[in-house]
C-alpha cells in the first residue's frame, strides 16, 4: 500500500446552517411556572349589628387562629397584633384598600409593619406607647420564631376578615369607640385559673354603659373635671364615659383621665384603647397597686414627663442627623468632580 493510499484528506467543514426559528427561543413555560401568587382581598364579613357582639366575634376568631396555628402561651403577641391593627384608620369612603394590602404581606414582613404603627403613635403619645410595651416588644426580636410569625399572620388575616377595621378604622372617634375589642380578647386568652388568681373580672360593656348614663350628665360633667378609675382593666369604663360625654355634646379632651391597674398587660391594653378612643392629651394610664399607700398618680405623671422628654431627645438627635446628611449632600453637589479638576 502506497503512502498516497494511507493519506486520507479530511473532508471540508460544512457551511454553518441557519438556526431554525423554533430554536431561537426556549421552550414555552408551563402555566404553573408562570403563574403568579394570587392577590388576597378582604372578605365581606356579615357582622352583628351590636358592636359589642361584633367585638366578641373578633376575639373568638383571633383566639381560634392563634391556637390553631400553635402560637404558644405568649398572649401578649396576639393582643399586640390586634392592638396595632386597631390603631389603623380605614374610612369606609376609601374602601378595603388598606385591608387588602395587609392581607398580602408575608409573615416575615408583619413585625416591621407593626413596629411602624406603634412608632407612628409614639411620636404623639410616647407615654402611652411606652405603657403598651408588652404589646409590641416582641416585634423588635431580631430572630423571631417562624412558627409564631405564621400564627401572627393567621391572627392578622382572621381579625381583618372578621371586620376589625369596620369597628376601629373610622376617622370619627365616636364610631370607633362603640366597643372594646381588646377586653374580650384579653379575657378569652387568659386561662381561668390565671384570672381567678389575679382577681381579674372585666365589667361587661352593657353595665358600664348603664353606669355612665346614670352618673354622667351636663351638670355633673363640668369642665376641667378629673375622671379616675383605680382598676381600669382595658378601659371599658372610660369608653362608656367618653361616649356619654359625646352624647351630651361634650369633648373628652376637656377632661383629665387617670386609669390605673396592677396588671401590666391590662394597663397596656388600656393605653392602646386610650389612643383608639381619642380620650385626649390629658389621659394617663398607670400600672401600680391602687391600694398601696404611695401616690401612684404622681408616679405616673413623672413617667409620662420622662417619656416625652426622651421622645424630644430622640427627635432632636434624628433632626440633627438628617440636617447633617442634607449638608453633606449639598457639599457634594457644590464641589467639582475630581475628574474635572486639572492635574
mmCIF file of C-alpha atoms in Angstrom:
data_model
loop_
_atom_site.group_PDB
_atom_site.id
_atom_site.type_symbol
_atom_site.label_atom_id
_atom_site.label_comp_id
_atom_site.label_asym_id
_atom_site.label_seq_id
_atom_site.Cartn_x
_atom_site.Cartn_y
_atom_site.Cartn_z
ATOM 1 C CA UNK A 1 0.000 0.000 0.000
ATOM 2 C CA UNK A 2 1.497 3.320 -1.064
ATOM 3 C CA UNK A 3 1.858 6.370 1.078
ATOM 4 C CA UNK A 4 -0.748 8.149 -1.013
ATOM 5 C CA UNK A 5 -3.251 5.487 -0.180
ATOM 6 C CA UNK A 6 -2.506 5.838 3.535
ATOM 7 C CA UNK A 7 -3.231 9.554 3.442
ATOM 8 C CA UNK A 8 -6.945 10.287 3.524
ATOM 9 C CA UNK A 9 -7.671 14.012 3.294
ATOM 10 C CA UNK A 10 -10.151 15.402 5.913
ATOM 11 C CA UNK A 11 -13.474 16.411 4.469
ATOM 12 C CA UNK A 12 -14.112 20.109 4.175
ATOM 13 C CA UNK A 13 -16.008 21.705 7.061
ATOM 14 C CA UNK A 14 -19.628 22.120 6.001
ATOM 15 C CA UNK A 15 -21.063 25.592 5.921
ATOM 16 C CA UNK A 16 -22.958 26.651 9.041
ATOM 17 C CA UNK A 17 -26.647 26.066 8.707
ATOM 18 C CA UNK A 18 -29.087 28.758 9.704
ATOM 19 C CA UNK A 19 -30.635 28.249 13.157
ATOM 20 C CA UNK A 20 -34.300 27.316 12.863
ATOM 21 C CA UNK A 21 -36.793 29.730 14.254
ATOM 22 C CA UNK A 22 -38.030 27.298 16.877
ATOM 23 C CA UNK A 23 -34.526 27.023 18.378
ATOM 24 C CA UNK A 24 -34.025 30.767 18.843
ATOM 25 C CA UNK A 25 -36.341 30.874 21.873
ATOM 26 C CA UNK A 26 -36.561 28.492 24.745
ATOM 27 C CA UNK A 27 -39.368 26.024 25.141
ATOM 28 C CA UNK A 28 -42.631 27.526 26.341
ATOM 29 C CA UNK A 29 -43.040 27.561 30.094
ATOM 30 C CA UNK A 30 -45.817 25.644 31.687
ATOM 31 C CA UNK A 31 -48.758 27.569 33.107
ATOM 32 C CA UNK A 32 -47.733 26.514 36.599
ATOM 33 C CA UNK A 33 -44.279 28.077 36.135
ATOM 34 C CA UNK A 34 -45.545 31.475 35.031
ATOM 35 C CA UNK A 35 -48.451 31.651 37.458
ATOM 36 C CA UNK A 36 -48.028 34.481 39.978
ATOM 37 C CA UNK A 37 -49.193 34.409 43.540
ATOM 38 C CA UNK A 38 -52.847 35.395 43.660
ATOM 39 C CA UNK A 39 -53.745 38.657 45.330
ATOM 40 C CA UNK A 40 -55.721 38.257 48.510
ATOM 41 C CA UNK A 41 -58.716 40.509 49.069
ATOM 42 C CA UNK A 42 -60.552 41.143 52.309
ATOM 43 C CA UNK A 43 -63.709 39.126 52.730
ATOM 44 C CA UNK A 44 -67.024 40.776 53.339
ATOM 45 C CA UNK A 45 -67.989 39.799 56.866
ATOM 46 C CA UNK A 46 -71.622 39.809 57.903
ATOM 47 C CA UNK A 47 -71.033 41.477 61.243
ATOM 48 C CA UNK A 48 -73.576 41.512 64.068
ATOM 49 C CA UNK A 49 -75.481 44.765 64.423
ATOM 50 C CA UNK A 50 -74.412 45.008 68.078
ATOM 51 C CA UNK A 51 -70.807 46.340 68.160
ATOM 52 C CA UNK A 52 -70.097 44.551 71.459
ATOM 53 C CA UNK A 53 -71.166 41.249 69.929
ATOM 54 C CA UNK A 54 -69.013 42.042 66.905
ATOM 55 C CA UNK A 55 -66.006 42.643 69.174
ATOM 56 C CA UNK A 56 -66.649 39.306 70.879
ATOM 57 C CA UNK A 57 -66.779 37.537 67.498
ATOM 58 C CA UNK A 58 -63.450 39.088 66.527
ATOM 59 C CA UNK A 59 -61.911 37.905 69.801
ATOM 60 C CA UNK A 60 -63.214 34.373 69.294
ATOM 61 C CA UNK A 61 -61.815 34.191 65.767
ATOM 62 C CA UNK A 62 -58.440 35.595 66.807
ATOM 63 C CA UNK A 63 -58.119 33.143 69.698
ATOM 64 C CA UNK A 64 -59.051 30.278 67.393
ATOM 65 C CA UNK A 65 -56.484 31.363 64.778
ATOM 66 C CA UNK A 66 -53.718 31.781 67.379
ATOM 67 C CA UNK A 67 -54.085 28.371 68.966
ATOM 68 C CA UNK A 68 -54.904 26.504 65.746
ATOM 69 C CA UNK A 69 -51.563 27.703 64.379
ATOM 70 C CA UNK A 70 -49.692 26.777 67.574
ATOM 71 C CA UNK A 71 -48.803 30.329 68.529
ATOM 72 C CA UNK A 72 -47.842 29.371 72.070
ATOM 73 C CA UNK A 73 -48.567 30.796 75.505
ATOM 74 C CA UNK A 74 -47.357 34.379 74.862
ATOM 75 C CA UNK A 75 -50.773 36.007 74.779
ATOM 76 C CA UNK A 76 -49.233 39.474 74.521
ATOM 77 C CA UNK A 77 -48.400 38.707 70.857
ATOM 78 C CA UNK A 78 -51.971 38.247 69.544
ATOM 79 C CA UNK A 79 -53.077 41.139 71.767
ATOM 80 C CA UNK A 80 -50.347 43.344 70.301
ATOM 81 C CA UNK A 81 -51.259 42.265 66.778
ATOM 82 C CA UNK A 82 -54.907 43.208 67.190
ATOM 83 C CA UNK A 83 -53.933 46.383 69.047
ATOM 84 C CA UNK A 84 -51.708 47.507 66.171
ATOM 85 C CA UNK A 85 -54.414 46.825 63.594
ATOM 86 C CA UNK A 86 -56.969 48.690 65.706
ATOM 87 C CA UNK A 87 -54.723 51.767 65.637
ATOM 88 C CA UNK A 88 -55.066 51.977 61.839
ATOM 89 C CA UNK A 89 -57.648 54.084 60.060
ATOM 90 C CA UNK A 90 -59.620 52.812 57.065
ATOM 91 C CA UNK A 91 -62.644 55.067 56.480
ATOM 92 C CA UNK A 92 -65.480 53.500 54.526
ATOM 93 C CA UNK A 93 -65.107 56.000 51.701
ATOM 94 C CA UNK A 94 -61.674 54.605 50.746
ATOM 95 C CA UNK A 95 -62.900 51.018 50.554
ATOM 96 C CA UNK A 96 -60.861 47.998 51.605
ATOM 97 C CA UNK A 97 -57.566 49.021 50.009
ATOM 98 C CA UNK A 98 -55.634 49.050 53.273
ATOM 99 C CA UNK A 99 -57.083 45.716 54.395
ATOM 100 C CA UNK A 100 -56.243 44.119 51.041
ATOM 101 C CA UNK A 101 -52.668 45.402 51.250
ATOM 102 C CA UNK A 102 -52.177 43.997 54.769
ATOM 103 C CA UNK A 103 -53.571 40.613 53.777
ATOM 104 C CA UNK A 104 -50.900 40.331 51.062
ATOM 105 C CA UNK A 105 -47.988 40.848 53.470
ATOM 106 C CA UNK A 106 -45.769 37.862 54.172
ATOM 107 C CA UNK A 107 -45.427 36.619 57.771
ATOM 108 C CA UNK A 108 -41.838 37.907 57.986
ATOM 109 C CA UNK A 109 -42.979 41.404 56.914
ATOM 110 C CA UNK A 110 -45.538 41.821 59.688
ATOM 111 C CA UNK A 111 -43.199 42.671 62.627
ATOM 112 C CA UNK A 112 -41.750 45.658 60.773
ATOM 113 C CA UNK A 113 -45.244 46.779 59.812
ATOM 114 C CA UNK A 114 -46.436 46.643 63.412
ATOM 115 C CA UNK A 115 -43.326 48.466 64.639
ATOM 116 C CA UNK A 116 -44.050 51.316 62.241
ATOM 117 C CA UNK A 117 -47.623 51.562 63.517
ATOM 118 C CA UNK A 118 -46.554 51.810 67.159
ATOM 119 C CA UNK A 119 -43.669 54.168 66.363
ATOM 120 C CA UNK A 120 -46.043 56.438 64.455
ATOM 121 C CA UNK A 121 -48.192 56.833 67.556
ATOM 122 C CA UNK A 122 -45.124 57.036 69.830
ATOM 123 C CA UNK A 123 -44.290 60.390 68.227
ATOM 124 C CA UNK A 124 -47.552 61.830 69.578
ATOM 125 C CA UNK A 125 -48.034 59.827 72.782
ATOM 126 C CA UNK A 126 -44.753 58.257 73.923
ATOM 127 C CA UNK A 127 -46.146 57.761 77.430
ATOM 128 C CA UNK A 128 -48.997 55.531 76.230
ATOM 129 C CA UNK A 129 -46.867 53.565 73.766
ATOM 130 C CA UNK A 130 -44.274 53.003 76.498
ATOM 131 C CA UNK A 131 -47.060 51.754 78.768
ATOM 132 C CA UNK A 132 -48.108 49.386 75.965
ATOM 133 C CA UNK A 133 -44.578 47.969 75.658
ATOM 134 C CA UNK A 134 -45.713 44.406 76.365
ATOM 135 C CA UNK A 135 -47.940 44.518 73.287
ATOM 136 C CA UNK A 136 -45.196 45.405 70.810
ATOM 137 C CA UNK A 137 -41.911 44.380 72.431
ATOM 138 C CA UNK A 138 -41.986 41.039 70.574
ATOM 139 C CA UNK A 139 -41.873 42.804 67.187
ATOM 140 C CA UNK A 140 -38.329 44.017 67.921
ATOM 141 C CA UNK A 141 -36.986 40.479 68.260
ATOM 142 C CA UNK A 142 -34.127 40.210 65.702
ATOM 143 C CA UNK A 143 -34.563 36.439 65.451
ATOM 144 C CA UNK A 144 -38.338 35.807 65.595
ATOM 145 C CA UNK A 145 -39.784 32.344 65.858
ATOM 146 C CA UNK A 146 -41.100 31.314 62.437
ATOM 147 C CA UNK A 147 -43.987 29.357 63.916
ATOM 148 C CA UNK A 148 -45.101 32.375 65.924
ATOM 149 C CA UNK A 149 -44.880 34.522 62.787
ATOM 150 C CA UNK A 150 -47.195 32.109 60.999
ATOM 151 C CA UNK A 151 -49.599 32.370 63.916
ATOM 152 C CA UNK A 152 -49.377 36.183 63.818
ATOM 153 C CA UNK A 153 -50.116 36.047 60.089
ATOM 154 C CA UNK A 154 -53.167 33.871 60.754
ATOM 155 C CA UNK A 155 -54.361 36.224 63.510
ATOM 156 C CA UNK A 156 -53.949 39.232 61.215
ATOM 157 C CA UNK A 157 -55.947 37.629 58.418
ATOM 158 C CA UNK A 158 -58.673 36.403 60.746
ATOM 159 C CA UNK A 159 -59.053 39.777 62.515
ATOM 160 C CA UNK A 160 -59.336 41.692 59.248
ATOM 161 C CA UNK A 161 -61.664 39.189 57.623
ATOM 162 C CA UNK A 162 -63.901 39.306 60.711
ATOM 163 C CA UNK A 163 -64.306 43.062 60.268
ATOM 164 C CA UNK A 164 -61.885 44.573 62.789
ATOM 165 C CA UNK A 165 -61.284 47.679 60.675
ATOM 166 C CA UNK A 166 -65.042 48.109 60.303
ATOM 167 C CA UNK A 167 -65.135 48.723 64.067
ATOM 168 C CA UNK A 168 -61.902 50.616 64.671
ATOM 169 C CA UNK A 169 -60.965 52.126 61.309
ATOM 170 C CA UNK A 170 -63.302 55.137 61.405
ATOM 171 C CA UNK A 171 -61.938 58.678 61.384
ATOM 172 C CA UNK A 172 -64.666 59.723 63.816
ATOM 173 C CA UNK A 173 -63.687 58.611 67.361
ATOM 174 C CA UNK A 174 -67.352 58.214 68.287
ATOM 175 C CA UNK A 175 -67.788 55.320 65.879
ATOM 176 C CA UNK A 176 -64.550 53.572 66.722
ATOM 177 C CA UNK A 177 -65.406 53.877 70.438
ATOM 178 C CA UNK A 178 -68.578 51.828 70.150
ATOM 179 C CA UNK A 179 -66.874 48.749 71.570
ATOM 180 C CA UNK A 180 -63.751 47.491 73.316
ATOM 181 C CA UNK A 181 -62.106 44.852 71.122
ATOM 182 C CA UNK A 182 -59.175 44.136 73.456
ATOM 183 C CA UNK A 183 -61.274 43.358 76.545
ATOM 184 C CA UNK A 184 -62.904 40.111 75.282
ATOM 185 C CA UNK A 185 -59.619 39.130 73.647
ATOM 186 C CA UNK A 186 -57.636 39.519 76.873
ATOM 187 C CA UNK A 187 -60.322 37.697 78.837
ATOM 188 C CA UNK A 188 -60.505 34.852 76.321
ATOM 189 C CA UNK A 189 -56.757 34.356 76.011
ATOM 190 C CA UNK A 190 -56.192 34.073 79.749
ATOM 191 C CA UNK A 191 -56.701 30.784 81.496
ATOM 192 C CA UNK A 192 -59.495 30.599 84.060
ATOM 193 C CA UNK A 193 -57.097 29.814 86.882
ATOM 194 C CA UNK A 194 -54.932 32.782 85.913
ATOM 195 C CA UNK A 195 -57.921 35.133 86.030
ATOM 196 C CA UNK A 196 -59.013 33.700 89.362
ATOM 197 C CA UNK A 197 -55.541 34.119 90.859
ATOM 198 C CA UNK A 198 -55.360 37.713 89.633
ATOM 199 C CA UNK A 199 -58.919 38.504 90.698
ATOM 200 C CA UNK A 200 -59.460 39.874 87.221
ATOM 201 C CA UNK A 201 -63.048 40.214 86.073
ATOM 202 C CA UNK A 202 -63.831 42.649 83.268
ATOM 203 C CA UNK A 203 -67.088 44.562 83.688
ATOM 204 C CA UNK A 204 -69.451 43.938 80.741
ATOM 205 C CA UNK A 205 -69.947 46.871 78.399
ATOM 206 C CA UNK A 206 -73.701 46.907 78.998
ATOM 207 C CA UNK A 207 -73.058 47.523 82.712
ATOM 208 C CA UNK A 208 -70.500 50.292 82.170
ATOM 209 C CA UNK A 209 -72.784 51.976 79.619
ATOM 210 C CA UNK A 210 -75.632 51.944 82.148
ATOM 211 C CA UNK A 211 -73.387 53.333 84.898
ATOM 212 C CA UNK A 212 -72.197 56.132 82.616
ATOM 213 C CA UNK A 213 -75.764 57.120 81.712
ATOM 214 C CA UNK A 214 -76.767 57.187 85.401
ATOM 215 C CA UNK A 215 -73.730 59.059 86.747
ATOM 216 C CA UNK A 216 -72.792 61.487 83.973
ATOM 217 C CA UNK A 217 -74.925 64.444 82.958
ATOM 218 C CA UNK A 218 -74.193 68.024 81.925
ATOM 219 C CA UNK A 219 -74.421 69.304 85.496
ATOM 220 C CA UNK A 220 -72.083 66.632 86.834
ATOM 221 C CA UNK A 221 -69.558 66.679 83.993
ATOM 222 C CA UNK A 222 -68.242 70.213 84.369
ATOM 223 C CA UNK A 223 -65.154 71.461 82.516
ATOM 224 C CA UNK A 224 -61.673 70.506 83.773
ATOM 225 C CA UNK A 225 -63.108 67.610 85.739
ATOM 226 C CA UNK A 226 -60.886 64.618 86.598
ATOM 227 C CA UNK A 227 -62.164 61.109 85.877
ATOM 228 C CA UNK A 228 -60.315 58.316 87.703
ATOM 229 C CA UNK A 229 -60.561 54.545 87.546
ATOM 230 C CA UNK A 230 -58.421 52.637 90.114
ATOM 231 C CA UNK A 231 -58.966 49.253 88.412
ATOM 232 C CA UNK A 232 -59.128 50.329 84.806
ATOM 233 C CA UNK A 233 -58.610 46.924 83.168
ATOM 234 C CA UNK A 234 -58.621 47.522 79.421
ATOM 235 C CA UNK A 235 -60.514 50.797 79.904
ATOM 236 C CA UNK A 236 -64.105 49.765 79.275
ATOM 237 C CA UNK A 237 -65.459 52.231 81.850
ATOM 238 C CA UNK A 238 -63.511 55.045 80.218
ATOM 239 C CA UNK A 239 -65.044 54.141 76.859
ATOM 240 C CA UNK A 240 -68.570 54.336 78.249
ATOM 241 C CA UNK A 241 -67.952 57.696 79.940
ATOM 242 C CA UNK A 242 -66.344 59.137 76.798
ATOM 243 C CA UNK A 243 -69.321 58.052 74.691
ATOM 244 C CA UNK A 244 -71.703 59.534 77.245
ATOM 245 C CA UNK A 245 -69.815 62.842 77.108
ATOM 246 C CA UNK A 246 -70.035 62.869 73.322
ATOM 247 C CA UNK A 247 -73.763 62.167 73.501
ATOM 248 C CA UNK A 248 -74.042 65.274 75.705
ATOM 249 C CA UNK A 249 -72.088 67.303 73.106
ATOM 250 C CA UNK A 250 -69.066 67.456 75.411
ATOM 251 C CA UNK A 251 -65.452 66.876 74.385
ATOM 252 C CA UNK A 252 -63.419 64.211 76.244
ATOM 253 C CA UNK A 253 -60.306 66.315 75.576
ATOM 254 C CA UNK A 254 -61.558 68.828 78.150
ATOM 255 C CA UNK A 255 -61.197 66.299 80.988
ATOM 256 C CA UNK A 256 -58.339 64.681 82.852
ATOM 257 C CA UNK A 257 -58.382 60.896 82.706
ATOM 258 C CA UNK A 258 -56.400 58.694 85.040
ATOM 259 C CA UNK A 259 -56.652 54.924 84.869
ATOM 260 C CA UNK A 260 -54.588 52.536 86.928
ATOM 261 C CA UNK A 261 -54.280 48.765 87.000
ATOM 262 C CA UNK A 262 -51.971 46.399 88.820
ATOM 263 C CA UNK A 263 -51.710 44.111 85.798
ATOM 264 C CA UNK A 264 -49.205 45.386 83.212
ATOM 265 C CA UNK A 265 -50.929 43.617 80.305
ATOM 266 C CA UNK A 266 -54.332 45.109 81.146
ATOM 267 C CA UNK A 267 -52.713 48.545 81.529
ATOM 268 C CA UNK A 268 -51.072 48.067 78.119
ATOM 269 C CA UNK A 269 -54.465 47.361 76.553
ATOM 270 C CA UNK A 270 -55.922 50.436 78.270
ATOM 271 C CA UNK A 271 -53.085 52.575 76.873
ATOM 272 C CA UNK A 272 -53.798 51.441 73.312
ATOM 273 C CA UNK A 273 -57.541 51.940 73.814
ATOM 274 C CA UNK A 274 -56.891 55.466 75.090
ATOM 275 C CA UNK A 275 -55.459 56.283 71.658
ATOM 276 C CA UNK A 276 -58.178 54.424 69.754
ATOM 277 C CA UNK A 277 -60.965 56.181 71.669
ATOM 278 C CA UNK A 278 -59.184 59.565 71.495
ATOM 279 C CA UNK A 279 -59.577 60.445 75.165
ATOM 280 C CA UNK A 280 -57.292 63.424 74.702
ATOM 281 C CA UNK A 281 -53.872 64.743 75.722
ATOM 282 C CA UNK A 282 -54.659 64.657 79.453
ATOM 283 C CA UNK A 283 -55.357 60.911 79.602
ATOM 284 C CA UNK A 284 -52.823 58.919 81.635
ATOM 285 C CA UNK A 285 -52.584 55.192 82.270
ATOM 286 C CA UNK A 286 -50.607 53.858 85.221
ATOM 287 C CA UNK A 287 -49.530 50.397 86.290
ATOM 288 C CA UNK A 288 -49.440 50.076 90.072
ATOM 289 C CA UNK A 289 -51.367 48.844 93.075
ATOM 290 C CA UNK A 290 -54.176 51.316 93.724
ATOM 291 C CA UNK A 291 -54.416 50.112 97.340
ATOM 292 C CA UNK A 292 -50.761 50.911 98.077
ATOM 293 C CA UNK A 293 -50.164 53.937 100.342
ATOM 294 C CA UNK A 294 -47.807 55.754 97.967
ATOM 295 C CA UNK A 295 -49.129 58.318 95.493
ATOM 296 C CA UNK A 296 -49.187 56.324 92.261
ATOM 297 C CA UNK A 297 -50.790 59.168 90.319
ATOM 298 C CA UNK A 298 -47.724 61.353 90.875
ATOM 299 C CA UNK A 299 -45.500 58.475 89.760
ATOM 300 C CA UNK A 300 -47.498 58.053 86.554
ATOM 301 C CA UNK A 301 -47.253 61.778 85.833
ATOM 302 C CA UNK A 302 -43.474 61.669 86.262
ATOM 303 C CA UNK A 303 -43.211 58.623 83.995
ATOM 304 C CA UNK A 304 -45.216 60.459 81.341
ATOM 305 C CA UNK A 305 -42.954 63.524 81.599
ATOM 306 C CA UNK A 306 -39.880 61.323 81.258
ATOM 307 C CA UNK A 307 -41.370 59.635 78.175
ATOM 308 C CA UNK A 308 -41.991 62.998 76.481
ATOM 309 C CA UNK A 309 -38.504 64.215 77.389
ATOM 310 C CA UNK A 310 -36.970 61.053 75.943
ATOM 311 C CA UNK A 311 -39.074 61.491 72.790
ATOM 312 C CA UNK A 312 -37.826 65.058 72.403
ATOM 313 C CA UNK A 313 -34.184 63.979 72.771
ATOM 314 C CA UNK A 314 -34.585 61.263 70.145
ATOM 315 C CA UNK A 315 -36.351 63.628 67.745
ATOM 316 C CA UNK A 316 -33.656 66.303 68.224
ATOM 317 C CA UNK A 317 -30.920 63.740 67.534
ATOM 318 C CA UNK A 318 -32.704 62.447 64.445
ATOM 319 C CA UNK A 319 -33.219 66.023 63.192
ATOM 320 C CA UNK A 320 -29.533 66.799 63.673
ATOM 321 C CA UNK A 321 -28.511 63.664 61.782
ATOM 322 C CA UNK A 322 -30.912 64.466 58.944
ATOM 323 C CA UNK A 323 -29.607 68.052 58.751
ATOM 324 C CA UNK A 324 -26.007 66.813 58.600
ATOM 325 C CA UNK A 325 -26.816 64.437 55.786
ATOM 326 C CA UNK A 326 -28.535 67.204 53.829
ATOM 327 C CA UNK A 327 -25.483 69.412 54.322
ATOM 328 C CA UNK A 328 -23.121 66.704 53.066
ATOM 329 C CA UNK A 329 -25.298 66.116 50.012
ATOM 330 C CA UNK A 330 -25.286 69.848 49.281
ATOM 331 C CA UNK A 331 -21.492 69.975 49.598
ATOM 332 C CA UNK A 332 -21.166 67.060 47.180
ATOM 333 C CA UNK A 333 -23.326 68.920 44.681
ATOM 334 C CA UNK A 334 -21.338 72.163 45.001
ATOM 335 C CA UNK A 335 -17.871 70.624 44.925
ATOM 336 C CA UNK A 336 -16.435 69.932 41.421
ATOM 337 C CA UNK A 337 -15.956 66.365 40.347
ATOM 338 C CA UNK A 338 -12.375 65.152 40.808
ATOM 339 C CA UNK A 339 -12.316 64.052 37.180
ATOM 340 C CA UNK A 340 -12.900 67.649 36.059
ATOM 341 C CA UNK A 341 -10.120 69.130 38.225
ATOM 342 C CA UNK A 342 -6.936 69.705 36.128
ATOM 343 C CA UNK A 343 -3.830 67.894 37.356
#
